């Protein structure tokens, strides 16, 4: 018999990617915030342990500009460098090698996007880049389409985690294909995270109810009227979805089933 | 000497090594990564990596991203 889940035991519910173990199942981006201070406050409110970051040229004309590392501190958050803006495998590898040198670690997020308005990943180019990165010693979390067969290919190519899109990046449309996300979760032996397309708290809960190990989002928090409050909402949404998944939902029925006993009616 | 730094052509007359360049630009070497002619320069080698006329240098750091 399963003991009821106590608040104290929830702390033991962890997930592991490439040998690193985390308690928080919410990864947040660091783009699109008004400033880095608000960004840091939102990441704290989200309870995040991992944040995604981009790699870009430094501003040579003004070296006194605020730097991300001074606000969202790498000793508090695990940085997950991304390859946003890369449209070829070579661009992605060059970017992540620089990231590895800047940050000193090998856990990275690969996203090789199609140069289109929907920004869906170019999976052929993504697989090619993944192969090169794995050979170069990176632990690669891979942004991918919600194609079940492609997700398997990504895993077989050595991905440390599979991160299917819920909907186009920054669209806030929520999970468009629950059937596929669930099938990807069922077949995977590495962590599955919904990445991109979450709009509000219920979307994050659904991702977790489908059995995802974690959720990655940026615009849903940064684009809210009150990003810090939305970050807190997302933290609770992810916990709620995870606990519901662990608890095992009741079966659906077509008709009513009264909650109060009929025996002893006056 | 003439360098191309982050895509910009620049005259450089400081100490002719990567450490001199980075600190001369007012940057904290612990917060950046440097590529010289498409090769990563490990941070520990900045002081012993010479700069040559015509070098193409990229200096990057982490910024906010999704």
mmCIF file of N, CA and C in Angstrom, chain B residues 1-10 16-18 21 35-38 41 49-58:
data_model
loop_
_atom_site.group_PDB
_atom_site.id
_atom_site.type_symbol
_atom_site.label_atom_id
_atom_site.label_comp_id
_atom_site.label_asym_id
_atom_site.label_seq_id
_atom_site.Cartn_x
_atom_site.Cartn_y
_atom_site.Cartn_z
ATOM 1 N N UNK B 1 49.079 47.163 -34.372
ATOM 2 C CA UNK B 1 48.652 46.134 -35.341
ATOM 3 C C UNK B 1 47.151 46.250 -35.575
ATOM 4 N N UNK B 2 46.716 45.668 -36.663
ATOM 5 C CA UNK B 2 45.305 45.725 -37.032
ATOM 6 C C UNK B 2 44.642 44.407 -36.626
ATOM 7 N N UNK B 3 43.581 44.501 -35.824
ATOM 8 C CA UNK B 3 42.839 43.300 -35.412
ATOM 9 C C UNK B 3 41.388 43.455 -35.843
ATOM 10 N N UNK B 4 40.706 42.344 -36.044
ATOM 11 C CA UNK B 4 39.258 42.381 -36.197
ATOM 12 C C UNK B 4 38.668 41.780 -34.922
ATOM 13 N N UNK B 5 38.019 42.637 -34.129
ATOM 14 C CA UNK B 5 37.462 42.190 -32.848
ATOM 15 C C UNK B 5 35.941 42.257 -32.939
ATOM 16 N N UNK B 6 35.315 41.123 -32.751
ATOM 17 C CA UNK B 6 33.851 41.021 -32.868
ATOM 18 C C UNK B 6 33.345 41.673 -34.158
ATOM 19 N N UNK B 7 34.067 41.410 -35.222
ATOM 20 C CA UNK B 7 33.634 41.883 -36.536
ATOM 21 C C UNK B 7 34.043 43.309 -36.865
ATOM 22 N N UNK B 8 34.609 44.037 -35.881
ATOM 23 C CA UNK B 8 35.015 45.432 -36.106
ATOM 24 C C UNK B 8 36.521 45.511 -36.307
ATOM 25 N N UNK B 9 36.969 46.214 -37.344
ATOM 26 C CA UNK B 9 38.393 46.452 -37.520
ATOM 27 C C UNK B 9 38.879 47.472 -36.496
ATOM 28 N N UNK B 10 39.994 47.159 -35.818
ATOM 29 C CA UNK B 10 40.507 48.067 -34.776
ATOM 30 C C UNK B 10 42.017 48.095 -34.813
ATOM 31 N N UNK B 16 50.757 42.786 -26.551
ATOM 32 C CA UNK B 16 50.343 41.934 -27.681
ATOM 33 C C UNK B 16 50.036 40.484 -27.280
ATOM 34 N N UNK B 17 49.143 40.333 -26.285
ATOM 35 C CA UNK B 17 48.667 38.985 -25.985
ATOM 36 C C UNK B 17 47.191 39.079 -25.587
ATOM 37 N N UNK B 18 46.534 37.939 -25.511
ATOM 38 C CA UNK B 18 45.078 37.936 -25.294
ATOM 39 C C UNK B 18 44.725 38.534 -23.933
ATOM 40 N N UNK B 21 44.777 42.261 -24.203
ATOM 41 C CA UNK B 21 43.635 42.749 -24.990
ATOM 42 C C UNK B 21 42.359 42.776 -24.143
ATOM 43 N N UNK B 35 37.859 33.626 -28.757
ATOM 44 C CA UNK B 35 38.211 32.801 -29.907
ATOM 45 C C UNK B 35 39.212 33.616 -30.728
ATOM 46 N N UNK B 36 40.320 32.977 -31.126
ATOM 47 C CA UNK B 36 41.306 33.665 -31.970
ATOM 48 C C UNK B 36 41.419 32.867 -33.264
ATOM 49 N N UNK B 37 41.071 33.505 -34.373
ATOM 50 C CA UNK B 37 41.099 32.854 -35.689
ATOM 51 C C UNK B 37 40.365 31.506 -35.650
ATOM 52 N N UNK B 38 39.167 31.548 -35.060
ATOM 53 C CA UNK B 38 38.248 30.405 -34.974
ATOM 54 C C UNK B 38 38.687 29.318 -33.989
ATOM 55 N N UNK B 41 40.575 30.066 -27.179
ATOM 56 C CA UNK B 41 41.769 30.287 -26.353
ATOM 57 C C UNK B 41 41.388 29.983 -24.903
ATOM 58 N N UNK B 49 49.206 33.706 -25.034
ATOM 59 C CA UNK B 49 48.723 33.608 -26.414
ATOM 60 C C UNK B 49 48.979 34.943 -27.116
ATOM 61 N N UNK B 50 49.961 34.975 -28.029
ATOM 62 C CA UNK B 50 50.305 36.250 -28.669
ATOM 63 C C UNK B 50 49.244 36.673 -29.686
ATOM 64 N N UNK B 51 49.160 37.973 -29.910
ATOM 65 C CA UNK B 51 48.302 38.514 -30.968
ATOM 66 C C UNK B 51 49.185 38.851 -32.164
ATOM 67 N N UNK B 52 48.655 38.605 -33.355
ATOM 68 C CA UNK B 52 49.406 38.897 -34.580
ATOM 69 C C UNK B 52 48.564 39.838 -35.442
ATOM 70 N N UNK B 53 49.224 40.628 -36.223
ATOM 71 C CA UNK B 53 48.529 41.527 -37.135
ATOM 72 C C UNK B 53 47.562 40.717 -38.001
ATOM 73 N N UNK B 54 46.332 41.190 -38.108
ATOM 74 C CA UNK B 54 45.346 40.517 -38.943
ATOM 75 C C UNK B 54 44.516 39.479 -38.212
ATOM 76 N N UNK B 55 44.809 39.243 -36.920
ATOM 77 C CA UNK B 55 44.025 38.248 -36.168
ATOM 78 C C UNK B 55 42.548 38.630 -36.138
ATOM 79 N N UNK B 56 41.732 37.591 -36.174
ATOM 80 C CA UNK B 56 40.288 37.777 -36.018
ATOM 81 C C UNK B 56 39.910 37.244 -34.634
ATOM 82 N N UNK B 57 39.459 38.153 -33.780
ATOM 83 C CA UNK B 57 39.172 37.813 -32.386
ATOM 84 C C UNK B 57 37.669 37.916 -32.137
ATOM 85 N N UNK B 58 37.122 36.917 -31.447
ATOM 86 C CA UNK B 58 35.747 37.024 -30.958
ATOM 87 C C UNK B 58 35.801 36.971 -29.436
#
